[in-house]
PDB file of C-alpha atoms in Angstrom:
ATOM      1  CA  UNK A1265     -41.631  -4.840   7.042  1.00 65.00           C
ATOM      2  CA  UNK A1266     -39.135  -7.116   6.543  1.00 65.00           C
ATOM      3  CA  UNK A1267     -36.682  -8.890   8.766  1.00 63.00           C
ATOM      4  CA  UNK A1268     -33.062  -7.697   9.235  1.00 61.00           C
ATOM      5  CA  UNK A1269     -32.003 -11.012   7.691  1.00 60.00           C
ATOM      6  CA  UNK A1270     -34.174 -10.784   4.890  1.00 66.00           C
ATOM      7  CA  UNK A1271     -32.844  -7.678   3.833  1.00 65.00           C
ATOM      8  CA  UNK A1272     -30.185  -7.741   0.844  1.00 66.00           C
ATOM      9  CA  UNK A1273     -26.201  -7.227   2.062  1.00 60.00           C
ATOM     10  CA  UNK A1274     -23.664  -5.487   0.446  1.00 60.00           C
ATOM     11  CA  UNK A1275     -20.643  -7.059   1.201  1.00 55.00           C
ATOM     12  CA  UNK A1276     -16.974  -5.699   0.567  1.00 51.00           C
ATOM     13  CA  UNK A1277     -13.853  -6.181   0.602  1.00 51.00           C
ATOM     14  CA  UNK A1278     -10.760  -3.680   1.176  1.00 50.00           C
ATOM     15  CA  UNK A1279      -7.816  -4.695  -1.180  1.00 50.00           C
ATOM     16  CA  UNK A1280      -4.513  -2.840  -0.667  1.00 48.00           C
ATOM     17  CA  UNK A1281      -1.997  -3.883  -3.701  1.00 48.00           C
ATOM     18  CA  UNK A1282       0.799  -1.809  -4.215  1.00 47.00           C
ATOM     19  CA  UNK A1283       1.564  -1.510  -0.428  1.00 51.00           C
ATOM     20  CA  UNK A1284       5.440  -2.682  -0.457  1.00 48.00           C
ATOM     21  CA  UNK A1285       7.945   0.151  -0.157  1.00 50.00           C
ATOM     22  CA  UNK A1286      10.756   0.209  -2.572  1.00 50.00           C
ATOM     23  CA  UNK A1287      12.102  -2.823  -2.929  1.00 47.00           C
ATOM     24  CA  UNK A1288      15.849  -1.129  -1.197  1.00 45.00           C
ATOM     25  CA  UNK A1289      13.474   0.142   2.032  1.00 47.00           C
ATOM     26  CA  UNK A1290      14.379  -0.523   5.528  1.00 46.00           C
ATOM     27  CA  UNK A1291      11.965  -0.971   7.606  1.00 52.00           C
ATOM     28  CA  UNK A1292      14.368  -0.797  10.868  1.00 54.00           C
ATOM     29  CA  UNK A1293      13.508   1.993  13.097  1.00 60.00           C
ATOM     30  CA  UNK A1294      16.440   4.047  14.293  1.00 62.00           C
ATOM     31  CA  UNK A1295      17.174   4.284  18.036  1.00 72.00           C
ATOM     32  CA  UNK A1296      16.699   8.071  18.828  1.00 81.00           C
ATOM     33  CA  UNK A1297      19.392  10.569  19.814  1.00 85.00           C
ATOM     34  CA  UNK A1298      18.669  12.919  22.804  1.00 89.00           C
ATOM     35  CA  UNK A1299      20.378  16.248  22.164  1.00 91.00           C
ATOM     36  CA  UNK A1300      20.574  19.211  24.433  1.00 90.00           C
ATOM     37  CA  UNK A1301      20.328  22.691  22.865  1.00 90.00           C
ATOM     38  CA  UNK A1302      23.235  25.161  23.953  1.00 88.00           C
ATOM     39  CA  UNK A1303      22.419  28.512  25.077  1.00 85.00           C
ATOM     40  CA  UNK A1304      24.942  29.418  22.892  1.00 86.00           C
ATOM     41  CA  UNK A1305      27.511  27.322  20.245  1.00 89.00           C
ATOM     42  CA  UNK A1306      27.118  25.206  17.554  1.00 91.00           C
ATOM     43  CA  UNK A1307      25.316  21.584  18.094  1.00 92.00           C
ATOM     44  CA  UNK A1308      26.483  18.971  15.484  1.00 93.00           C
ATOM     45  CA  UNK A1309      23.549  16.592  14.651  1.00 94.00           C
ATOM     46  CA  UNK A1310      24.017  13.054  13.685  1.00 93.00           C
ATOM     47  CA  UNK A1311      23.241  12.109  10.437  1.00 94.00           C
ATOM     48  CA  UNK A1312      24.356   9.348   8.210  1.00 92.00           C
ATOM     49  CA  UNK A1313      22.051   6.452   6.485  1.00 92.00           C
ATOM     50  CA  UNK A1314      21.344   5.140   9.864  1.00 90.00           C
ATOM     51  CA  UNK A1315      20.221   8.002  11.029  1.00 93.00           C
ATOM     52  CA  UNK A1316      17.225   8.421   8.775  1.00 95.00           C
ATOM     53  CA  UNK A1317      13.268   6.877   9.025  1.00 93.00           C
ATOM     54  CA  UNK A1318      11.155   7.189   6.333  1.00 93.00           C
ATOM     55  CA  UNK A1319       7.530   7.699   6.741  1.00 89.00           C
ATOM     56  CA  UNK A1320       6.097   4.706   4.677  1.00 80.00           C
ATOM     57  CA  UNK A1321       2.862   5.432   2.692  1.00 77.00           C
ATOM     58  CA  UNK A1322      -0.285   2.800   2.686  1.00 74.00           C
ATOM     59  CA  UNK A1323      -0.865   3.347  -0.329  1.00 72.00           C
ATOM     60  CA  UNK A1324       2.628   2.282  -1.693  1.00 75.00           C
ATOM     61  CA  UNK A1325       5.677   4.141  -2.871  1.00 82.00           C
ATOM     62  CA  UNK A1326       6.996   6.672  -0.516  1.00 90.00           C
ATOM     63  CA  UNK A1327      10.774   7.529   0.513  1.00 94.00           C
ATOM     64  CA  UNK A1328      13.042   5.152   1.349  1.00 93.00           C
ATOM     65  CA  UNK A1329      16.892   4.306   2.170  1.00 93.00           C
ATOM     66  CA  UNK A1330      18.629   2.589  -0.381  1.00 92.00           C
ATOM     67  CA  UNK A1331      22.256   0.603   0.072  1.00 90.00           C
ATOM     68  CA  UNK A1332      23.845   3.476  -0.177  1.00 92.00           C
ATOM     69  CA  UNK A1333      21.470   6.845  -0.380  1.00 95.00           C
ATOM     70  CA  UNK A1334      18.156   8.361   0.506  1.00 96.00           C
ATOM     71  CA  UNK A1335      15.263   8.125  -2.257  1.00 96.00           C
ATOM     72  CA  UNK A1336      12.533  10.675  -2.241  1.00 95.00           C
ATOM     73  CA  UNK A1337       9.990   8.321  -3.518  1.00 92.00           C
ATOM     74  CA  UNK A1338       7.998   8.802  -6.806  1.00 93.00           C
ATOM     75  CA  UNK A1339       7.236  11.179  -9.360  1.00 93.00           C
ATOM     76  CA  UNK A1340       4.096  13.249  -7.945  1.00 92.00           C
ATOM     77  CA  UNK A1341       4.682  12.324  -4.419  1.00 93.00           C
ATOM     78  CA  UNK A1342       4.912  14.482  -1.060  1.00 94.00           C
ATOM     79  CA  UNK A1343       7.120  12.451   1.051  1.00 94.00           C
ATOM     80  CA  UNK A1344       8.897  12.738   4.493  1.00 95.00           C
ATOM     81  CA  UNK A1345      11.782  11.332   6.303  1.00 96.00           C
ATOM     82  CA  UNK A1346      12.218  11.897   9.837  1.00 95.00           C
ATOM     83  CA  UNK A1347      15.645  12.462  11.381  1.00 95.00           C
ATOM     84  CA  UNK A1348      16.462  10.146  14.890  1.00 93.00           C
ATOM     85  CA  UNK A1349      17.662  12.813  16.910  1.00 92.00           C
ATOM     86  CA  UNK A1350      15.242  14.658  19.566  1.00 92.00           C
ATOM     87  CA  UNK A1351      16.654  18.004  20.686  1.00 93.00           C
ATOM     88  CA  UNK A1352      15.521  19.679  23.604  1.00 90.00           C
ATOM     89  CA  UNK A1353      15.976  23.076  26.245  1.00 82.00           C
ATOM     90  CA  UNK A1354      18.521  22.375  29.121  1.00 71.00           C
ATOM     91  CA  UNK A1355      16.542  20.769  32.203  1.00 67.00           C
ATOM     92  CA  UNK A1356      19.031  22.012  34.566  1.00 61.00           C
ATOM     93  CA  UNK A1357      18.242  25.545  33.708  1.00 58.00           C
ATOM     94  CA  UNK A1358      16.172  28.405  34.027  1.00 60.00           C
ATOM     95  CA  UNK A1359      16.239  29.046  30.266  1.00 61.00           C
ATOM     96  CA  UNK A1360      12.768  28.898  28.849  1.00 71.00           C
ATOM     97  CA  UNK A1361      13.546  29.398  25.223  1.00 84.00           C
ATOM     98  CA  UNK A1362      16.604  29.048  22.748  1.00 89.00           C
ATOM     99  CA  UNK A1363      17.912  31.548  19.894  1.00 91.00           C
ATOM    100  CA  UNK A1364      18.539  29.303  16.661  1.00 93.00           C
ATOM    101  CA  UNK A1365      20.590  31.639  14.510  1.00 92.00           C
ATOM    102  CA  UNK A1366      21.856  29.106  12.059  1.00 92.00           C
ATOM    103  CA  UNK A1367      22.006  25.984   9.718  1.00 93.00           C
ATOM    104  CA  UNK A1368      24.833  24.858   7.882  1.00 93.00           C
ATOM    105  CA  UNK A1369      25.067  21.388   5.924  1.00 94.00           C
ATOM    106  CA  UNK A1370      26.619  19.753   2.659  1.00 94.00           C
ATOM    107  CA  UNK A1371      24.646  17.304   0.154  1.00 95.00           C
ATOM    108  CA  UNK A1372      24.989  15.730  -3.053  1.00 94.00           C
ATOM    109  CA  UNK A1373      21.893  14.566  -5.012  1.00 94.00           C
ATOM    110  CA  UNK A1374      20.944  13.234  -8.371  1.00 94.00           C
ATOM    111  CA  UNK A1375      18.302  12.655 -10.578  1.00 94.00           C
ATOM    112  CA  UNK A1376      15.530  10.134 -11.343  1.00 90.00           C
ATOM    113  CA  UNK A1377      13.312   9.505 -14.071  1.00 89.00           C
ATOM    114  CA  UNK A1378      15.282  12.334 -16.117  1.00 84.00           C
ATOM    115  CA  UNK A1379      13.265  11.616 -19.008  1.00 86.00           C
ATOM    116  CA  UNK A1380      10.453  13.636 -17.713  1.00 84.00           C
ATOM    117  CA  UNK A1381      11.969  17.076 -18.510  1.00 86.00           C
ATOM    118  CA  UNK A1382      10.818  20.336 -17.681  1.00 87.00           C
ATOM    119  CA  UNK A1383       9.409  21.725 -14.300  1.00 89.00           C
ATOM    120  CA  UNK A1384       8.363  21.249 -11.716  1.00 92.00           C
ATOM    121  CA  UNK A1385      11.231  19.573 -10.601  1.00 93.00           C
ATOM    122  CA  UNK A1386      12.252  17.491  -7.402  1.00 95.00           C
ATOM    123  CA  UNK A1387      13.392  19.193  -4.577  1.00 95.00           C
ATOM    124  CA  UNK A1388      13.430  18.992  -1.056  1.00 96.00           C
ATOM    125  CA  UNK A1389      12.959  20.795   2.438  1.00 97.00           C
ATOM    126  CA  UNK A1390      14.890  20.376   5.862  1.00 97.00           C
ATOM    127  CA  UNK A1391      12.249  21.835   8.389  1.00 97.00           C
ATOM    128  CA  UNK A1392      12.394  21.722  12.477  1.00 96.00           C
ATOM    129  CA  UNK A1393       9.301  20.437  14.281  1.00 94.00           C
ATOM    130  CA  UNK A1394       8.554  21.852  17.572  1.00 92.00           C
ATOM    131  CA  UNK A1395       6.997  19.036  20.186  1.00 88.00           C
ATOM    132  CA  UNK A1396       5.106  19.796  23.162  1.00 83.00           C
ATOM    133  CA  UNK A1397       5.198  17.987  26.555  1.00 78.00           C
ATOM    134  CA  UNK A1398       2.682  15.861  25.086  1.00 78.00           C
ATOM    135  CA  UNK A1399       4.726  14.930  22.184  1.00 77.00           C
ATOM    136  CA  UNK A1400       2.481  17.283  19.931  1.00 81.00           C
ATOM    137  CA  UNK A1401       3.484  19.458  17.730  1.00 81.00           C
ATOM    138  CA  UNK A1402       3.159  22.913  18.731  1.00 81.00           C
ATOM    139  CA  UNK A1403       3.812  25.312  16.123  1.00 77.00           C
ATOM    140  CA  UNK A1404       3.959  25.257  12.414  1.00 86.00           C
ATOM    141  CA  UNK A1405       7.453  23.570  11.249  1.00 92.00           C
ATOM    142  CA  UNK A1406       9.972  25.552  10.404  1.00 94.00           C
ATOM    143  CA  UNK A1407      11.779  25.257   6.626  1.00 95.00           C
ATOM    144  CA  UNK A1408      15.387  25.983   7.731  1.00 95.00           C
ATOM    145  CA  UNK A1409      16.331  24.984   4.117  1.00 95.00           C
ATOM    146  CA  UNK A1410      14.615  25.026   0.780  1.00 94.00           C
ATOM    147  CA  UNK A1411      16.679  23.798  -1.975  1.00 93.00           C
ATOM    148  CA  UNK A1412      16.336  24.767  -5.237  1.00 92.00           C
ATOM    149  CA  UNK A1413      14.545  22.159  -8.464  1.00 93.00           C
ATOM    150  CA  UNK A1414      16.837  19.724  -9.557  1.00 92.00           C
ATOM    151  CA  UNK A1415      17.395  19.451 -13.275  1.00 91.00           C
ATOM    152  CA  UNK A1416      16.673  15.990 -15.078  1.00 90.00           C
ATOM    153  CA  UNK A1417      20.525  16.682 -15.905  1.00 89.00           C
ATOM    154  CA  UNK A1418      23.035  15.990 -16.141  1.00 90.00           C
ATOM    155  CA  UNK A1419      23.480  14.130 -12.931  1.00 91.00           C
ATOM    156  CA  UNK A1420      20.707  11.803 -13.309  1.00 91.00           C
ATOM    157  CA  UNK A1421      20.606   7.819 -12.785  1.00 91.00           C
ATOM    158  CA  UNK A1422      19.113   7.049 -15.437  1.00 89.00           C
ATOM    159  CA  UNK A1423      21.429   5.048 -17.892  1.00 87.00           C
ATOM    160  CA  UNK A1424      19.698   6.011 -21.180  1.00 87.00           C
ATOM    161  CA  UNK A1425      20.320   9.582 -20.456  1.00 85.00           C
ATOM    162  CA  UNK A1426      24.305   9.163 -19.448  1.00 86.00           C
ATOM    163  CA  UNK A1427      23.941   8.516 -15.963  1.00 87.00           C
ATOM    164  CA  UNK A1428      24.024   6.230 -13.338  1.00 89.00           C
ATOM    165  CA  UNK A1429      23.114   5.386  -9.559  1.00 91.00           C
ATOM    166  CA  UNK A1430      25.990   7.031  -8.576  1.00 91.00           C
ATOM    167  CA  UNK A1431      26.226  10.035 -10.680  1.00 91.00           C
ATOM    168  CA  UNK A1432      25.877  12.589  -7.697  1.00 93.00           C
ATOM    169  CA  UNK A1433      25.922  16.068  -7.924  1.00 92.00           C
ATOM    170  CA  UNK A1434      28.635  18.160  -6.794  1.00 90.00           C
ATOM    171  CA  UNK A1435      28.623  18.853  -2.735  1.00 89.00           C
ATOM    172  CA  UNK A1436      26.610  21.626  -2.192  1.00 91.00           C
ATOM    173  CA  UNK A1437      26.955  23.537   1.042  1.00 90.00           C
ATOM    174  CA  UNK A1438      23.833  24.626   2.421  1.00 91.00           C
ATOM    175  CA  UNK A1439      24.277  27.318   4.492  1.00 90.00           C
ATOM    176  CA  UNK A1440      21.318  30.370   6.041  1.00 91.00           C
ATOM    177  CA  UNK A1441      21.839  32.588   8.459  1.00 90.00           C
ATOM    178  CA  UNK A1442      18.357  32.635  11.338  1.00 91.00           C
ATOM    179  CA  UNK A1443      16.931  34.824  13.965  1.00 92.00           C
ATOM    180  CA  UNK A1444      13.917  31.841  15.189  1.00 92.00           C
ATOM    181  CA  UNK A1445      13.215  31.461  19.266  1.00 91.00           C
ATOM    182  CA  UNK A1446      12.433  27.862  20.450  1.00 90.00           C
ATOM    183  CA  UNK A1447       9.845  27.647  22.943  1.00 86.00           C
ATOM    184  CA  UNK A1448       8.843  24.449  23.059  1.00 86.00           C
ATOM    185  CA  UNK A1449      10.226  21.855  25.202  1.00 83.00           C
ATOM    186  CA  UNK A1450      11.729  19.809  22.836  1.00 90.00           C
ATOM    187  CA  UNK A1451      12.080  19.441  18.843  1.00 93.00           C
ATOM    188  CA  UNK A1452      12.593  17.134  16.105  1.00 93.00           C
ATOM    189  CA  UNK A1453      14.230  17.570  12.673  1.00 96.00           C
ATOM    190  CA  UNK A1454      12.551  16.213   9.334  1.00 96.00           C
ATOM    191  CA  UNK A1455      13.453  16.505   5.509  1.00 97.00           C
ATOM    192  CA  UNK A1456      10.703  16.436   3.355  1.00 97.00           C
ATOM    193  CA  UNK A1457      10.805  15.977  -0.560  1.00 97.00           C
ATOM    194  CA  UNK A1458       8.672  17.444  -3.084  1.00 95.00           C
ATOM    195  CA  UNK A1459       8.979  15.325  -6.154  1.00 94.00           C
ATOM    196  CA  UNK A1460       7.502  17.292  -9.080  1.00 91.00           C
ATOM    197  CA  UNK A1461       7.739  15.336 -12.709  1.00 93.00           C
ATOM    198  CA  UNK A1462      10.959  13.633 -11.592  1.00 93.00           C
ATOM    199  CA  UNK A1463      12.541  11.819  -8.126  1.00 94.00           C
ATOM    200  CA  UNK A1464      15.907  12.801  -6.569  1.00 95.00           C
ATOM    201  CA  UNK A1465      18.122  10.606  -4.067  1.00 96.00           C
ATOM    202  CA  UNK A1466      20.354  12.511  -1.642  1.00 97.00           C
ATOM    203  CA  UNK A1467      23.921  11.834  -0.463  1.00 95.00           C
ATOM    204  CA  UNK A1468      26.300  13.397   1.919  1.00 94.00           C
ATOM    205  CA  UNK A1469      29.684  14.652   0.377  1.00 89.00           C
ATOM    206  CA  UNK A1470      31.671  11.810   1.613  1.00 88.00           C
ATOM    207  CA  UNK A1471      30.564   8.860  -0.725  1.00 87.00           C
ATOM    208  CA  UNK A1472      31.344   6.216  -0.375  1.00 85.00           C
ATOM    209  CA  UNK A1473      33.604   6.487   2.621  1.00 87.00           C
ATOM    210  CA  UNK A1474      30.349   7.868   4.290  1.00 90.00           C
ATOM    211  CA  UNK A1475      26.776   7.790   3.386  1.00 92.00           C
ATOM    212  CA  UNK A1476      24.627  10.137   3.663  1.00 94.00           C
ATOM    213  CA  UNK A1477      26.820  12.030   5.736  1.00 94.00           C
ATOM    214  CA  UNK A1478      24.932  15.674   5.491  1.00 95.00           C
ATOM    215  CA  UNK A1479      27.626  17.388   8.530  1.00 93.00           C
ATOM    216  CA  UNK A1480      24.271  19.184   9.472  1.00 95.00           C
ATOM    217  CA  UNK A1481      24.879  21.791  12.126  1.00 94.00           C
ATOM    218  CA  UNK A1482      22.369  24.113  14.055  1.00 94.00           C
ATOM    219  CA  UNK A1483      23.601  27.220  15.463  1.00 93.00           C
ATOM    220  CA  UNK A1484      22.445  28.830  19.057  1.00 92.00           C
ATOM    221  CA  UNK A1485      22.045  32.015  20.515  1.00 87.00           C
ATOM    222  CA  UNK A1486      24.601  34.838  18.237  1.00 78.00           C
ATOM    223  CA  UNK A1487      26.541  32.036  17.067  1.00 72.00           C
ATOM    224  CA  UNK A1488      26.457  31.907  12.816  1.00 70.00           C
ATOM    225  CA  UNK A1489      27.575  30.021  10.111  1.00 72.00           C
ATOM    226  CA  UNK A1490      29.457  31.746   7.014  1.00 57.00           C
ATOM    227  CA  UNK A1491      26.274  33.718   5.701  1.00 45.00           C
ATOM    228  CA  UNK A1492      25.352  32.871   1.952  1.00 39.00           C
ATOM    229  CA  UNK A1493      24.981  29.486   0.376  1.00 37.00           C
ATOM    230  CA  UNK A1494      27.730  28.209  -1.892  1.00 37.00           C
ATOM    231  CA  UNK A1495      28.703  24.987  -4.127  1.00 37.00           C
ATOM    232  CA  UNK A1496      32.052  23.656  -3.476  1.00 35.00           C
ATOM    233  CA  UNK A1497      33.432  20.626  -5.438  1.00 37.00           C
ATOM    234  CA  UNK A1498      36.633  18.614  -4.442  1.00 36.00           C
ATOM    235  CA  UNK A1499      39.619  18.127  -6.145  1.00 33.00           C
ATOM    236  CA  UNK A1500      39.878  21.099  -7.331  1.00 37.00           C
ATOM    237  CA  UNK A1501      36.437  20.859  -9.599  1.00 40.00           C
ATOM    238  CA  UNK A1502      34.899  24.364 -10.572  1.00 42.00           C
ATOM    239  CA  UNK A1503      32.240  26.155  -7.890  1.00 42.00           C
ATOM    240  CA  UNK A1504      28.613  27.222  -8.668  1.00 40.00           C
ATOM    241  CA  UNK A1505      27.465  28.079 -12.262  1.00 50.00           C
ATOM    242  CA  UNK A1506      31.053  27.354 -13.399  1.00 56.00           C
ATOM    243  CA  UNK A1507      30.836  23.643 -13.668  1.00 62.00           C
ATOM    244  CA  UNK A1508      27.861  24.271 -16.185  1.00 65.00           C
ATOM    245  CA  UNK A1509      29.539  26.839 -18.083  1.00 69.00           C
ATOM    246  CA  UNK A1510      32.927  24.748 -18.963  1.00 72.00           C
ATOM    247  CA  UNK A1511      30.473  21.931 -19.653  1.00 76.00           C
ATOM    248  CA  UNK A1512      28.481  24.369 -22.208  1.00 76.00           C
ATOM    249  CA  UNK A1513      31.911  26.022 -23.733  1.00 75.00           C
ATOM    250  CA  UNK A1514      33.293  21.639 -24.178  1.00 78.00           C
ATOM    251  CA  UNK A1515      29.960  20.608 -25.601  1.00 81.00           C
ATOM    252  CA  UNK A1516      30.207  23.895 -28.375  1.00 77.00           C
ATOM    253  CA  UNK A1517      33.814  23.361 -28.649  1.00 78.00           C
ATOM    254  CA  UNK A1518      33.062  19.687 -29.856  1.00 84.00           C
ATOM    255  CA  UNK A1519      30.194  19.100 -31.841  1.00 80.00           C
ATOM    256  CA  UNK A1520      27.614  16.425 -30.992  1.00 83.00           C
ATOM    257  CA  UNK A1521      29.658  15.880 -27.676  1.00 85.00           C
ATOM    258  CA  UNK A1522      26.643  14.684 -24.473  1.00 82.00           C
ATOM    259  CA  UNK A1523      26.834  16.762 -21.592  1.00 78.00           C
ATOM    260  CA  UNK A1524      27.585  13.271 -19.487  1.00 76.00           C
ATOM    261  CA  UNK A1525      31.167  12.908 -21.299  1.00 82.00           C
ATOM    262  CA  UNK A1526      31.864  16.574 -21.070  1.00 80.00           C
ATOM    263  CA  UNK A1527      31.343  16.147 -17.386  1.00 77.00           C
ATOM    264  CA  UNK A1528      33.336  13.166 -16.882  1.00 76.00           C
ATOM    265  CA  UNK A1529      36.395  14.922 -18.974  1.00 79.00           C
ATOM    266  CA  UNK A1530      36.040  17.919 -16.538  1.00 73.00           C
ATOM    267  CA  UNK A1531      36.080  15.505 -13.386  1.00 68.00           C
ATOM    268  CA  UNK A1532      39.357  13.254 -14.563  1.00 72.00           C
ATOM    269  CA  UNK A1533      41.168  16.312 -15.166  1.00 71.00           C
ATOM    270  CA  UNK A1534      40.563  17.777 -12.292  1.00 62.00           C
ATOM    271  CA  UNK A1535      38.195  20.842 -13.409  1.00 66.00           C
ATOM    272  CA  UNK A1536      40.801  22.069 -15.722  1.00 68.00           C
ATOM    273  CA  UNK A1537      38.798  22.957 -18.731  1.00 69.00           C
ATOM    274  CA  UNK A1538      41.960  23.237 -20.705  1.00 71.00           C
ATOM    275  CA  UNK A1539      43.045  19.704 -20.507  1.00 76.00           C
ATOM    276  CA  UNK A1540      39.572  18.468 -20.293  1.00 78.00           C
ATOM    277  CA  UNK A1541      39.106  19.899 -24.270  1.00 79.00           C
ATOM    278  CA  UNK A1542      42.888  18.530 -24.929  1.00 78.00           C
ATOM    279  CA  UNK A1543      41.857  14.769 -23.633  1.00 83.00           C
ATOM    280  CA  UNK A1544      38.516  15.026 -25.655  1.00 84.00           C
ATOM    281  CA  UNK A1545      40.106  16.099 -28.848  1.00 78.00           C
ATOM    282  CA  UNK A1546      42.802  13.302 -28.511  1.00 79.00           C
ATOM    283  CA  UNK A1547      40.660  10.433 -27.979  1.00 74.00           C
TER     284      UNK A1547
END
């Protein structure tokens, strides 16, 4: 029986702390990049650091680009980074629909808070979006790309454990053959990370002449990249499980020798595991 203003109010207050994005986050939105899907061929997609948007989160944390790299946020996080580049069906053409028979890129990635060992791991998707004429998505996104956990080492960028901000992985080539029809007007491309007990940062295989270069190409209608996936290292640096082995055999042939020095040896002597143990020995 009482009055409205006679009644007690609960009054609150919503308090968002923590919402500032890594402290190396742009906040620039890319301009976008109109693309037109071949019938049939290979379309090169621009990447490169300024070609990337991270999805911010409100409640903090989140992805972000860095000087030089992209970083997949926080330990425990689901985060996503959209690429500027909207691809769509030819509009001069009857085509309805496009054949997308294959992805090929190269990356380099490292590490973050290596001191959480064990699994799960960071690791990251590139998936394809398909957008309506509405500019809804109309279909569920397809992973063109799942890579594989990343160990807390040894390319990590953490100091304490050997590394550093730069200590990038060896370029990995990325490559899956597809058999997917497009039938949506247009599409978009987006990676998203998966960060597990750990964070990663992701770099194209040209540091530092290029960042974030990724040399991502999408292949239409019959047209295929080499099939497999491989790991190819420059100057002459060993490929796939090799690099880990001649790390092993230096770090048994030396007692008490870290992985990070073995590495570095093998990389200054141009993956010759000969004169990497010969340059350890003597120094």
């Amino acid at each position: 029986g009482k009055k409205p203003s006679q009644l007690p109010t609960l009054r609150y207050a919503l308090l968002l702390e923590g919402c500032a994005p890594h402290k190396d986050a742009t906040l620039t939105r890319p301009p976008m990049h109109a693309l037109q899907i071949p019938e049939h061929g290979v379309l090169c997609i621009p990447t490169g650091l300024a070609n990337f948007f991270p999805r911010l989160r409100l409640g903090g944390g989140g992805p972000s680009l860095t000087c030089r790299d992209i970083r997949s946020g926080n330990p425990g996080e689901m985060s996503y980074v959209d690429l500027a580049v909207r691809l769509g069906l030819p509009t001069d053409s009857s085509v309805s629909q496009a054949l997308l028979t294959g992805v090929q890129f190269v990356y380099r990635n490292l590490c973050g808070y290596s001191n959480a060992t064990g699994s799960p791991g960071p690791k990251f998707q590139l998936r394809l979006v398909q957008v309506d004429a509405d500019g809804d998505d109309c279909d569920t996104p397809l992973v063109l790309f799942a890579s594989p956990e990343l160990d807390a080492a040894p390319f990590c960028f953490d100091a304490c454990n050997g590394g550093s901000p730069i200590n990038y992985s060896p370029e990995i080539v990325a490559t899956r053959a597809l058999n997917e029809t497009l039938r949506c007007q247009s599409a978009r491309l987006q990676l998203v990370f998966i960060n597990g007990r750990r964070n990663m940062h992701l770099q194209g295989a040209d540091f530092p002449q290029k960042l974030v270069d990724l040399e991502l190409k999408l292949f239409f209608g019959g047209a295929e990249p080499l099939s497999g996936a491989r790991q190819i290292s420059p100057r002459g640096m060993p490929r796939d499980g090799q690099l880990q082995a001649e790390v092993s055999f230096l770090c048994e042939a030396i007692p008490d020798l870290e992985q990070n020095l073995a590495l570095k040896a093998l990389v200054a002597n141009g993956g010759d595991v000969n004169a990497a143990l010969s340059a350890l020995m003597s120094s």
